[in-house]
Tab-separated table of N, CA and C in Angstrom:
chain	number	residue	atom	x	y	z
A	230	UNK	N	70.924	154.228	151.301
A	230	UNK	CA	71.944	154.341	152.331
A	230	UNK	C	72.929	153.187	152.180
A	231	UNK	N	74.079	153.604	152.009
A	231	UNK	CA	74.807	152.209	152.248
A	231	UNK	C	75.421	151.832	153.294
A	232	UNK	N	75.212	150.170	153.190
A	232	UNK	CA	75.729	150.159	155.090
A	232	UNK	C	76.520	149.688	155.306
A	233	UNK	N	77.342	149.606	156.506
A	233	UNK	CA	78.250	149.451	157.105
A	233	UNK	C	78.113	149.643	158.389
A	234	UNK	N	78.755	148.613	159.475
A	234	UNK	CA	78.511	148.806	160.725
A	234	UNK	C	79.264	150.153	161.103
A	235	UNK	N	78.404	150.833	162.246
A	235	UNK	CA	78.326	152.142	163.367
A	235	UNK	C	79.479	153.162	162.515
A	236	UNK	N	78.538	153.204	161.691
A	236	UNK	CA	78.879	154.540	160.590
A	236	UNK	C	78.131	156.071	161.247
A	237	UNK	N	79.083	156.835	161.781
A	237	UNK	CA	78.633	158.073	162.129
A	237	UNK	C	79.300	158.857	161.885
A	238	UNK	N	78.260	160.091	161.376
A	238	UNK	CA	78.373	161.128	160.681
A	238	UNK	C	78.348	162.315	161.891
A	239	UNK	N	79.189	162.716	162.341
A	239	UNK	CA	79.466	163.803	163.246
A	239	UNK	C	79.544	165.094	162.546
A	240	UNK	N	78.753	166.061	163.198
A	240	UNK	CA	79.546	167.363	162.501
A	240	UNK	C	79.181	168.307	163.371
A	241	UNK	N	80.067	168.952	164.062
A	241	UNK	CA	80.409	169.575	164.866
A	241	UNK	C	79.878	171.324	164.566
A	242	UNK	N	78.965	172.308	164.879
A	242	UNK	CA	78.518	173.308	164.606
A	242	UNK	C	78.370	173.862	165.833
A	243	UNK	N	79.524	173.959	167.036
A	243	UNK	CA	79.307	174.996	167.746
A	243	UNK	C	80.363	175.954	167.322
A	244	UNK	N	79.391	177.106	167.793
A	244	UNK	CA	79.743	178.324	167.684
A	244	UNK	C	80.033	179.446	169.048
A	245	UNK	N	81.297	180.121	168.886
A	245	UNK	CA	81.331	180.959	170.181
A	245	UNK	C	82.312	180.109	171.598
A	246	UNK	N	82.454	179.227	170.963
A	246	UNK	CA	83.473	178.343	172.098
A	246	UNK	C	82.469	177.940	173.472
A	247	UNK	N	81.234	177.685	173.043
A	247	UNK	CA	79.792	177.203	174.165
A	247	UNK	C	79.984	175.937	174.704
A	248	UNK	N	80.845	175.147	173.477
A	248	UNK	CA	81.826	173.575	174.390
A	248	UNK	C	83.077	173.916	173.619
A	249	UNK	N	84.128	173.524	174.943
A	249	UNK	CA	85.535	174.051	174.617
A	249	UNK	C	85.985	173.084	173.251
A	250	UNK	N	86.496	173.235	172.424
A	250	UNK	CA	87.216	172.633	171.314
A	250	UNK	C	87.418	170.897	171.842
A	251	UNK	N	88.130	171.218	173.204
A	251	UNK	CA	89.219	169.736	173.516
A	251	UNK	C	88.027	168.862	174.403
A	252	UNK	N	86.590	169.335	173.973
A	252	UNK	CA	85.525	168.480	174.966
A	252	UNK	C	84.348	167.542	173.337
A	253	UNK	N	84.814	168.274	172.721
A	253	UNK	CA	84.031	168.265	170.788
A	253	UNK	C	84.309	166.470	170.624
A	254	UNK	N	85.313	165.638	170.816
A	254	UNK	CA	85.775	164.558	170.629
A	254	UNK	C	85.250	163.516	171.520
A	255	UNK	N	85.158	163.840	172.888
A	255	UNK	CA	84.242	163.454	174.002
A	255	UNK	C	82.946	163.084	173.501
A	256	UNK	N	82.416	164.282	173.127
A	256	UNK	CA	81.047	164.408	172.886
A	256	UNK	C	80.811	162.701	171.190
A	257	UNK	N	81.662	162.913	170.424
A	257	UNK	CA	81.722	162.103	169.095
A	257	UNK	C	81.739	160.716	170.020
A	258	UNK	N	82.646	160.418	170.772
A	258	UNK	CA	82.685	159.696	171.900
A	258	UNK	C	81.508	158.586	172.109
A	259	UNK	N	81.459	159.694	173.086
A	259	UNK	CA	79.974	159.406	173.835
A	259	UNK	C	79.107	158.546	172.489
A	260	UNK	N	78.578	159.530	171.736
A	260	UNK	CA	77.538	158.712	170.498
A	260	UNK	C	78.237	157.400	169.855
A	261	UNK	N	79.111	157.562	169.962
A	261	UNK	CA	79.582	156.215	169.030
A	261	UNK	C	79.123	154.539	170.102
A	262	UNK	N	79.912	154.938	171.729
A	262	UNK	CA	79.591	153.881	172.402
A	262	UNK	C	78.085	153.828	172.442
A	263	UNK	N	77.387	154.944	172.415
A	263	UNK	CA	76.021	154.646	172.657
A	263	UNK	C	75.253	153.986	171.057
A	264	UNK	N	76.191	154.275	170.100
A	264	UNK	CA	75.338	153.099	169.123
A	264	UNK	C	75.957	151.685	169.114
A	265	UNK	N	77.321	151.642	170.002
A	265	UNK	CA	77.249	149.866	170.058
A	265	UNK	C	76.210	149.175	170.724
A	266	UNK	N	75.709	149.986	172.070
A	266	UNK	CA	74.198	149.599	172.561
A	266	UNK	C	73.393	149.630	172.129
A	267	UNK	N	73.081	149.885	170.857
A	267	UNK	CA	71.663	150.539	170.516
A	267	UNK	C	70.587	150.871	171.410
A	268	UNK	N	69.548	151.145	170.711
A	268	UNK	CA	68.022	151.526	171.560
A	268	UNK	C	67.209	150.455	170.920
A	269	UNK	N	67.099	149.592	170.530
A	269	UNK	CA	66.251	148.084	170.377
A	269	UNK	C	67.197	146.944	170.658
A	270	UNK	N	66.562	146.193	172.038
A	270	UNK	CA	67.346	145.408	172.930
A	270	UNK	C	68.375	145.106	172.899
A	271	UNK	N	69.247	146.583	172.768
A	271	UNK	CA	70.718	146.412	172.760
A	271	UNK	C	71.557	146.028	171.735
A	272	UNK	N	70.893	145.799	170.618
A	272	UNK	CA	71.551	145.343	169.333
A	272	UNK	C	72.572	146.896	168.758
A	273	UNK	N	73.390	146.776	168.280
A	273	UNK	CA	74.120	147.688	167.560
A	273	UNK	C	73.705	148.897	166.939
A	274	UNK	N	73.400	149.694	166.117
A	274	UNK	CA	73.078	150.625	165.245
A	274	UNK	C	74.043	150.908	164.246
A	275	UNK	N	73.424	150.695	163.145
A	275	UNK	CA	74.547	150.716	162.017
A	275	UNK	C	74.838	152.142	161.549
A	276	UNK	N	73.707	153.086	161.695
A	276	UNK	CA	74.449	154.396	161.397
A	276	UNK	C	73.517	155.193	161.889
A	277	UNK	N	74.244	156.633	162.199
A	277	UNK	CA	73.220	157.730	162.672
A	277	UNK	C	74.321	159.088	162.060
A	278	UNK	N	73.126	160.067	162.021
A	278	UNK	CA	74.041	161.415	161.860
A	278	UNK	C	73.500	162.119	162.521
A	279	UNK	N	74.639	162.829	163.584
A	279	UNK	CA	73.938	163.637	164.714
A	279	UNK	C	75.117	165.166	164.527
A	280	UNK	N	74.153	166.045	164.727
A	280	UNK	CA	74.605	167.609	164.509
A	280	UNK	C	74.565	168.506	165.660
A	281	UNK	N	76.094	168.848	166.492
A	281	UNK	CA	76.047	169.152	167.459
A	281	UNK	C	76.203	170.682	167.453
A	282	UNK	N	74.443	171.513	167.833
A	282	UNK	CA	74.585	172.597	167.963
A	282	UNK	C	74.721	173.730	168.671
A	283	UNK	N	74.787	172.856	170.025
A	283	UNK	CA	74.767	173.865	171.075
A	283	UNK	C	75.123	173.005	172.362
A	284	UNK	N	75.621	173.446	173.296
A	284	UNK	CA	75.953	173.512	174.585
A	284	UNK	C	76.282	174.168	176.203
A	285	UNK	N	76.926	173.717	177.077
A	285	UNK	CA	77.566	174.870	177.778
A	285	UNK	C	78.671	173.842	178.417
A	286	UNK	N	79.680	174.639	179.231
A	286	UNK	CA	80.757	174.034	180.196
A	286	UNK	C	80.780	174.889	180.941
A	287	UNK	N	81.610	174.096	182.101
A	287	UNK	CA	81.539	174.922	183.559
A	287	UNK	C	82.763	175.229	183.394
A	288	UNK	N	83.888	176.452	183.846
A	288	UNK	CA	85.126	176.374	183.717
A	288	UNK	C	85.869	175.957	184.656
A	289	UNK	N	85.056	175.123	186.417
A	289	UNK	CA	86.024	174.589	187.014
A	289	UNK	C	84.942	173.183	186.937
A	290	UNK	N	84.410	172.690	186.354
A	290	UNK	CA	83.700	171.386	187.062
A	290	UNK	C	83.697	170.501	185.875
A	291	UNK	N	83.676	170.804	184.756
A	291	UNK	CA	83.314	170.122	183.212
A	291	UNK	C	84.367	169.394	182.887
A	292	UNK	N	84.135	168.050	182.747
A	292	UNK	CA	85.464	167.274	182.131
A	292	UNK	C	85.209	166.425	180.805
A	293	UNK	N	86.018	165.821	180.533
A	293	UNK	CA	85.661	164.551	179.285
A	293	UNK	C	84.792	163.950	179.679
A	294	UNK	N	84.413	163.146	180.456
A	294	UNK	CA	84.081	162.061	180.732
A	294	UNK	C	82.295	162.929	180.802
A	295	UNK	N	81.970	164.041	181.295
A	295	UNK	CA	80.828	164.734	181.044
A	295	UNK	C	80.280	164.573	180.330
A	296	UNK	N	80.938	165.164	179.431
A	296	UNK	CA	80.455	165.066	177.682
A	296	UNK	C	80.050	163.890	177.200
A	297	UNK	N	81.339	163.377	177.594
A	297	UNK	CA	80.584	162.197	176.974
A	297	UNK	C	79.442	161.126	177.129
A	298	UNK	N	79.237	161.308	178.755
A	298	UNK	CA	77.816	160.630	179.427
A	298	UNK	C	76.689	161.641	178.800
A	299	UNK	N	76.888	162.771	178.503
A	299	UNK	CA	75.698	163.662	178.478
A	299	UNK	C	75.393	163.242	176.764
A	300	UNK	N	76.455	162.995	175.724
A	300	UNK	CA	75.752	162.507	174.911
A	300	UNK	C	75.167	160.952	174.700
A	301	UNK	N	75.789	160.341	175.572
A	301	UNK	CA	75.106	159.176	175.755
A	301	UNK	C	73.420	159.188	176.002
A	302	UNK	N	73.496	159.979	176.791
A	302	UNK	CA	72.167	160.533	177.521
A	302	UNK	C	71.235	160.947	176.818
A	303	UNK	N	72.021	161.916	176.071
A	303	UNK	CA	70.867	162.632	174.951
A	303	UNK	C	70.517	161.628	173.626
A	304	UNK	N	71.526	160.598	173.307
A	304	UNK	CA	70.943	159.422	172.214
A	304	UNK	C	70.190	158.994	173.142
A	305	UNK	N	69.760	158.399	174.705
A	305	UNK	CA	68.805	157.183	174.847
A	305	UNK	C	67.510	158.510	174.422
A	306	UNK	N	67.841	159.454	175.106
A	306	UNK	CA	66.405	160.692	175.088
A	306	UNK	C	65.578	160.791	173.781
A	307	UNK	N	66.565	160.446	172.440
A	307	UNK	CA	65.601	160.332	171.729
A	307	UNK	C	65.564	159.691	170.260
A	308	UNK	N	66.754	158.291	170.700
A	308	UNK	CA	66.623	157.194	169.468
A	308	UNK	C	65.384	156.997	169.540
A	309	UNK	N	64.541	156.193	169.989
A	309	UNK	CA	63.474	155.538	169.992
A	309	UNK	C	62.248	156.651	169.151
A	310	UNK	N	62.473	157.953	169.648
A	310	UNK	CA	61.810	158.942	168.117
A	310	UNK	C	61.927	158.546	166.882
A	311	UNK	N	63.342	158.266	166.698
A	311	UNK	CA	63.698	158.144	165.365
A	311	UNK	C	63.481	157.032	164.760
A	312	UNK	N	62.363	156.373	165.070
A	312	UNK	CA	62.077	154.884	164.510
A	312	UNK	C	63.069	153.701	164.237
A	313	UNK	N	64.252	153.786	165.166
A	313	UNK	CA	65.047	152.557	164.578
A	313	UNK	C	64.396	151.487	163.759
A	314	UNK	N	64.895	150.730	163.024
A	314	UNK	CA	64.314	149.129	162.495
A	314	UNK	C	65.553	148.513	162.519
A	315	UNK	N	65.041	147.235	162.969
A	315	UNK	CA	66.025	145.627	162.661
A	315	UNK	C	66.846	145.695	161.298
A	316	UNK	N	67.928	145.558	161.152
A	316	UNK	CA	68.283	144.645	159.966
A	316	UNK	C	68.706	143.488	160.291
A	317	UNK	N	68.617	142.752	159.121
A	317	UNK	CA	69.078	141.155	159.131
A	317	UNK	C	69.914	140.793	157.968
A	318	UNK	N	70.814	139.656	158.251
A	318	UNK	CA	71.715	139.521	157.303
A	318	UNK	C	70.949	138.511	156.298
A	319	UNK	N	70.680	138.891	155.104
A	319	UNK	CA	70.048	138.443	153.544
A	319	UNK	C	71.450	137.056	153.127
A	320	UNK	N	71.036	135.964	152.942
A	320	UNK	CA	72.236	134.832	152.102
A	320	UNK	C	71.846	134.568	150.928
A	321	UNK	N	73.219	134.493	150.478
A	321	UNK	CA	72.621	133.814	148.604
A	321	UNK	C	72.816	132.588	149.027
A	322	UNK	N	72.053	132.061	148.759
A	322	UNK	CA	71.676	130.007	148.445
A	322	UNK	C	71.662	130.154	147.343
A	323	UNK	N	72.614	128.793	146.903
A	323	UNK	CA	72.738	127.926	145.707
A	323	UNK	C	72.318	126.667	146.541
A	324	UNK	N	71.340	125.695	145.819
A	324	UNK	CA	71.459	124.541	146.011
A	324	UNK	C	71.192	123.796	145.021
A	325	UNK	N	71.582	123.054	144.463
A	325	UNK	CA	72.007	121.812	143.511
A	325	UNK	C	70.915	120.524	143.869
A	326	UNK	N	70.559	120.403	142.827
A	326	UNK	CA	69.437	118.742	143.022
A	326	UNK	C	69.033	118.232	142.066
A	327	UNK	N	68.274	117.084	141.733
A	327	UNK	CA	67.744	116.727	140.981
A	327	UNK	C	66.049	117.128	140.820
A	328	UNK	N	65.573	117.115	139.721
A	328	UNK	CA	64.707	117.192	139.298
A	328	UNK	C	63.079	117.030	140.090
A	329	UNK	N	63.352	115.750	140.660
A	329	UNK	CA	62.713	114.948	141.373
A	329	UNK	C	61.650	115.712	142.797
A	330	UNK	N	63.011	116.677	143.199
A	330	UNK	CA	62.792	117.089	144.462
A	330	UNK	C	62.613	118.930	144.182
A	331	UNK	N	62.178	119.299	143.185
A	331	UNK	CA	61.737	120.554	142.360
A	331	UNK	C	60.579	121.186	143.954
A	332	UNK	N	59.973	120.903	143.766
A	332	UNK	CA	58.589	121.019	144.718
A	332	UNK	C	58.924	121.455	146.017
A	333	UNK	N	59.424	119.663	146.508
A	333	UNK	CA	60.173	120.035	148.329
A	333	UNK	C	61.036	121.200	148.069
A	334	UNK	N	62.299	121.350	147.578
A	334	UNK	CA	62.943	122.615	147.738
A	334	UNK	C	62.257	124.007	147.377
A	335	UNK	N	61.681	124.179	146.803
A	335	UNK	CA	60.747	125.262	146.467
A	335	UNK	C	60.008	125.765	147.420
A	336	UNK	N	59.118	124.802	148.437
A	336	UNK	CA	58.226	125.206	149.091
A	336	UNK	C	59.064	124.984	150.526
A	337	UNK	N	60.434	124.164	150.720
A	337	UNK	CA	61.287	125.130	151.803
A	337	UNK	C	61.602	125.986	152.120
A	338	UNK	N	62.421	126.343	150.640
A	338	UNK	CA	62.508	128.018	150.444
A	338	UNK	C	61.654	129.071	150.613
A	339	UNK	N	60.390	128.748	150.472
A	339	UNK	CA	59.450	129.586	150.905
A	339	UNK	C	58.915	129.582	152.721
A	340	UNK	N	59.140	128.578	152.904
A	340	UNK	CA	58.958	128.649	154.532
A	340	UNK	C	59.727	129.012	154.907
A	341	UNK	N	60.840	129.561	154.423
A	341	UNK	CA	62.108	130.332	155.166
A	341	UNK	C	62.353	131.425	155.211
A	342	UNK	N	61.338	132.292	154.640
A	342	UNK	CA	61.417	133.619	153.801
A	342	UNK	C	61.704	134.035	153.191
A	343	UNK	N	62.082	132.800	151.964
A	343	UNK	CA	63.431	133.064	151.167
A	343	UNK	C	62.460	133.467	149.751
A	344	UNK	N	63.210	133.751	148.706
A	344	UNK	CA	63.082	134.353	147.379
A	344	UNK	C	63.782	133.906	146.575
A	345	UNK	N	63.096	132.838	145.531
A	345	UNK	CA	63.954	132.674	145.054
A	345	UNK	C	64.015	133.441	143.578
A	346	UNK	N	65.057	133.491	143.464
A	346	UNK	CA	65.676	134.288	142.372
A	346	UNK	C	65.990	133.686	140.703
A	347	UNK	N	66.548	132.433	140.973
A	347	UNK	CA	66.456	131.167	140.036
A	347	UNK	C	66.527	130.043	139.396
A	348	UNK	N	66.028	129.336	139.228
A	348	UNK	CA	66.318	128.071	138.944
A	348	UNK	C	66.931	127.516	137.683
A	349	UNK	N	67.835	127.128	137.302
A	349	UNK	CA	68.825	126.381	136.207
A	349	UNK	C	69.040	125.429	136.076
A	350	UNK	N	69.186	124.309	135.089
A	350	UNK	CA	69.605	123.129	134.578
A	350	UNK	C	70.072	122.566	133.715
A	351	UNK	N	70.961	122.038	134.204
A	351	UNK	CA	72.155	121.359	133.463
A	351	UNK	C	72.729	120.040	133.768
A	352	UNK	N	72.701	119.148	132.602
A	352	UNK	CA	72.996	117.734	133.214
A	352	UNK	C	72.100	117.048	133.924
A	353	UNK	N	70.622	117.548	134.064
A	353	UNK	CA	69.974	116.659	134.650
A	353	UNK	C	69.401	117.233	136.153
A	354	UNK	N	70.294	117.562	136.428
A	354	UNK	CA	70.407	119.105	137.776
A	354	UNK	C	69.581	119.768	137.677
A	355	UNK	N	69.204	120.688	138.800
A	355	UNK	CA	68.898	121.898	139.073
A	355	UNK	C	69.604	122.541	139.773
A	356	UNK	N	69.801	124.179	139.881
A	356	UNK	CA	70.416	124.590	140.551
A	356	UNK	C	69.736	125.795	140.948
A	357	UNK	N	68.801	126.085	142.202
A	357	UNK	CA	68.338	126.992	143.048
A	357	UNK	C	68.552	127.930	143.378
A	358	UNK	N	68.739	129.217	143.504
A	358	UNK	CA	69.668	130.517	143.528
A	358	UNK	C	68.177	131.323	144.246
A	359	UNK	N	68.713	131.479	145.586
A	359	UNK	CA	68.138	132.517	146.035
A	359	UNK	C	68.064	133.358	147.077
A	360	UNK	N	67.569	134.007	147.836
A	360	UNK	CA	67.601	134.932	148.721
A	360	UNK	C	67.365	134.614	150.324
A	361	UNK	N	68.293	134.494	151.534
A	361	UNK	CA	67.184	133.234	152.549
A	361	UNK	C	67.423	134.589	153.682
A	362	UNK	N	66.954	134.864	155.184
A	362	UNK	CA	67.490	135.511	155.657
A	362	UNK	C	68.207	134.622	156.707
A	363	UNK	N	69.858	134.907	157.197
A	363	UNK	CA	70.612	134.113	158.187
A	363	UNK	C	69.477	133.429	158.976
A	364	UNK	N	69.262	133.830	159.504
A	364	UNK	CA	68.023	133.388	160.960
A	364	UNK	C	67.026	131.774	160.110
A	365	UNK	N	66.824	131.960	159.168
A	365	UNK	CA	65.996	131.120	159.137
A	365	UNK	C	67.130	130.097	158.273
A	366	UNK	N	68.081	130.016	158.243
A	366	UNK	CA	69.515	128.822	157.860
A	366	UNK	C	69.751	128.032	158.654
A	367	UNK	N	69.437	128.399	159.638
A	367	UNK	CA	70.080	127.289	160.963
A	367	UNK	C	69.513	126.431	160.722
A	368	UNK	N	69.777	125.160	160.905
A	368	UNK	CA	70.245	123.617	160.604
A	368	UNK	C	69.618	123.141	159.164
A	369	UNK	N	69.290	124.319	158.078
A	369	UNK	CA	69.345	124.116	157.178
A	369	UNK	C	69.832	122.742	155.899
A	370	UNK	N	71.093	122.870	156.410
A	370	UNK	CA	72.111	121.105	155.408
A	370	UNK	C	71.233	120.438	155.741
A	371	UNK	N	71.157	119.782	157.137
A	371	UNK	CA	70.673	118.355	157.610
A	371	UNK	C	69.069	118.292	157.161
A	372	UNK	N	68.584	119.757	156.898
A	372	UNK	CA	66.845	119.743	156.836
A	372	UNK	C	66.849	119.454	155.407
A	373	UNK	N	67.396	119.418	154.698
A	373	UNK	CA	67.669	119.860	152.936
A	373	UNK	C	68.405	118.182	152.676
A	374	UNK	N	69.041	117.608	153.389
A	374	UNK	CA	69.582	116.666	152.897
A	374	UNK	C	68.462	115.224	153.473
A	375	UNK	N	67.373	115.446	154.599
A	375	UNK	CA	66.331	114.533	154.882
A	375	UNK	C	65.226	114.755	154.127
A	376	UNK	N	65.316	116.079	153.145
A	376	UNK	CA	63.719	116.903	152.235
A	376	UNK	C	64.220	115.622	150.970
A	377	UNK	N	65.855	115.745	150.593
A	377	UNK	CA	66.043	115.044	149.676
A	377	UNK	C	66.542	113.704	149.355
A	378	UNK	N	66.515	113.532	150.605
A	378	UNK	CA	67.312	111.896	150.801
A	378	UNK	C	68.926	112.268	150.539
A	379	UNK	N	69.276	112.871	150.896
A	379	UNK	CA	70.460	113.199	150.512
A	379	UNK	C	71.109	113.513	148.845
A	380	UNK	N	70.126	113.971	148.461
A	380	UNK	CA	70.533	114.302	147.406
A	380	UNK	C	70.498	115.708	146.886
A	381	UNK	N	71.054	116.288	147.536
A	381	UNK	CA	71.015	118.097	147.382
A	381	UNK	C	72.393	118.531	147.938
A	382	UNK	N	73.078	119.784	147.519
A	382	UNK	CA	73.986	120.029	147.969
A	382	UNK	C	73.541	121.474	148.499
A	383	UNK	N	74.191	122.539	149.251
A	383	UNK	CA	73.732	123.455	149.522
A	383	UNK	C	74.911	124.498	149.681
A	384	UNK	N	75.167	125.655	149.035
A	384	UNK	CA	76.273	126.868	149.558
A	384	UNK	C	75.552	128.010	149.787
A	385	UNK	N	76.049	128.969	150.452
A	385	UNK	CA	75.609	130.069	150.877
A	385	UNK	C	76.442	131.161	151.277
A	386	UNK	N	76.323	132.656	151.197
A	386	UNK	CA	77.355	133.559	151.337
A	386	UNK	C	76.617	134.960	151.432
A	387	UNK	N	77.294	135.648	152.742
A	387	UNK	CA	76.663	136.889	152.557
A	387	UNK	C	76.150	137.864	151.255
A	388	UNK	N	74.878	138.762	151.179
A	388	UNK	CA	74.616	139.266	150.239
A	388	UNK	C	74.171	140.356	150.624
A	389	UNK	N	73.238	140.482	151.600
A	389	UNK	CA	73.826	142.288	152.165
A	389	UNK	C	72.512	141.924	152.951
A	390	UNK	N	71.782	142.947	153.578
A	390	UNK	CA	71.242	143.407	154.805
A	390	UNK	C	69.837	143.808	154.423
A	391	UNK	N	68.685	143.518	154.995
A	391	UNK	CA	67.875	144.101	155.110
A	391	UNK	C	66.786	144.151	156.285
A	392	UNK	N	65.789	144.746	155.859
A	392	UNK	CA	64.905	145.648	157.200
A	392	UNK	C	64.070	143.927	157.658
A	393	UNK	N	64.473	143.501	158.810
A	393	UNK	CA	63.328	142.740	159.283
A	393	UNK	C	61.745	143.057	159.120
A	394	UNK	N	61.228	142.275	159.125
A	394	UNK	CA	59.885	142.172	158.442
A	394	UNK	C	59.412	142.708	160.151
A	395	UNK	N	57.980	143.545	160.475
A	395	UNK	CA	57.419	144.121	161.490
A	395	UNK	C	56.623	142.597	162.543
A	396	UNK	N	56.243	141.568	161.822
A	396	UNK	CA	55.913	140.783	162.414
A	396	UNK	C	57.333	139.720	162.980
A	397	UNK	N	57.734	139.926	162.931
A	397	UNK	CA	59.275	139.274	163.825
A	397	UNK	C	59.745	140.325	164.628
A	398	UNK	N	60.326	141.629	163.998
A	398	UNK	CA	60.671	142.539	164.912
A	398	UNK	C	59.979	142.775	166.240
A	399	UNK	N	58.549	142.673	166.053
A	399	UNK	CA	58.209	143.084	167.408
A	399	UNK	C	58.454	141.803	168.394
A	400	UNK	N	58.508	140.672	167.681
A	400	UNK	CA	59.304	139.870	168.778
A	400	UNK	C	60.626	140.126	169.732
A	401	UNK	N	61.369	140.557	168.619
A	401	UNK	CA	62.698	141.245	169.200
A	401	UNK	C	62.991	142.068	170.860
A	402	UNK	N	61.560	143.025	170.148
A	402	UNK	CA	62.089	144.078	171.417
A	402	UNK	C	61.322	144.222	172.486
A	403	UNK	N	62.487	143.900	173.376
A	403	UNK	CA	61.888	143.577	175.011
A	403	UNK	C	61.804	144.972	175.861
């Protein structure tokens, strides 16, 4: 799947005019605000595809605003079926060091959940390349520059997304 935030796939399959044409957009509506809420403590939803096959309208009582609560309604009725999971934002770390401090950075990286991917040297250097998830970066520099006495440098940059691990997630959801 590739992702991208609140990617939805609408496709519209009524038949017989059972919801009027000018209520069809309402309804797309409705689902979209209901995945900025998600159904796990409110976090977002990055994508769903929902197939709208049936309905009814009243011809004096039915408005936009219907539709669109009623599909709101019908995502809370039955995201939580559909097994949502967490994602988390994945960083590439580079960090730069000497030799010396091989070990400490190694076994940081591993208390962070990180992966590393690889290590290089040049000039005496090393240079660390690997996988961390956002969440476990925070105050990262200052922890990396007291592991090494200040002798480490550290960059980092989005690298894409993945499924939180089940033992954190269930922390998540309240």
């Amino acid at each position: 799947m590739k992702l991208g935030w609140n990617l939805l796939e609408f496709i519209n399959q009524i038949k017989g005019g059972a919801i009027p044409s000018e209520f069809i957009p309402s309804v797309e509506k409705g689902f979209r605000e209901a995945m900025e809420n998600g159904v796990l403590s409110g976090y977002p939803l990055e994508g769903m595809k929902i197939t709208l096959l049936d309905g009814a309208a009243h011809s004096e009582d039915s408005g936009a605003y219907d539709f669109e609560i009623a599909a709101r309604d019908g995502f809370r009725a039955i995201a939580k079926s559909c097994k949502p999971k967490f994602l988390e934002p994945i960083m590439r770390v580079e960090i730069q060091s000497i030799d010396e401090y091989t070990g400490i950075v190694t076994a940081d990286i591993n208390k962070r959940r990180g992966i590393i991917t690889s290590i290089d040297e040049k000039s005496g250097r090393k240079t660390f390349t690997a996988e961390v998830p956002l969440a476990s970066t925070f105050g990262y520099i200052s922890d990396l520059r007291t592991l090494t006495s200040g002798r480490a440098s550290i960059s980092m940059k989005l690298l894409h997304y993945a499924l939180v691990p089940d033992f954190i997630a269930n922390t998540l959801v309240t």
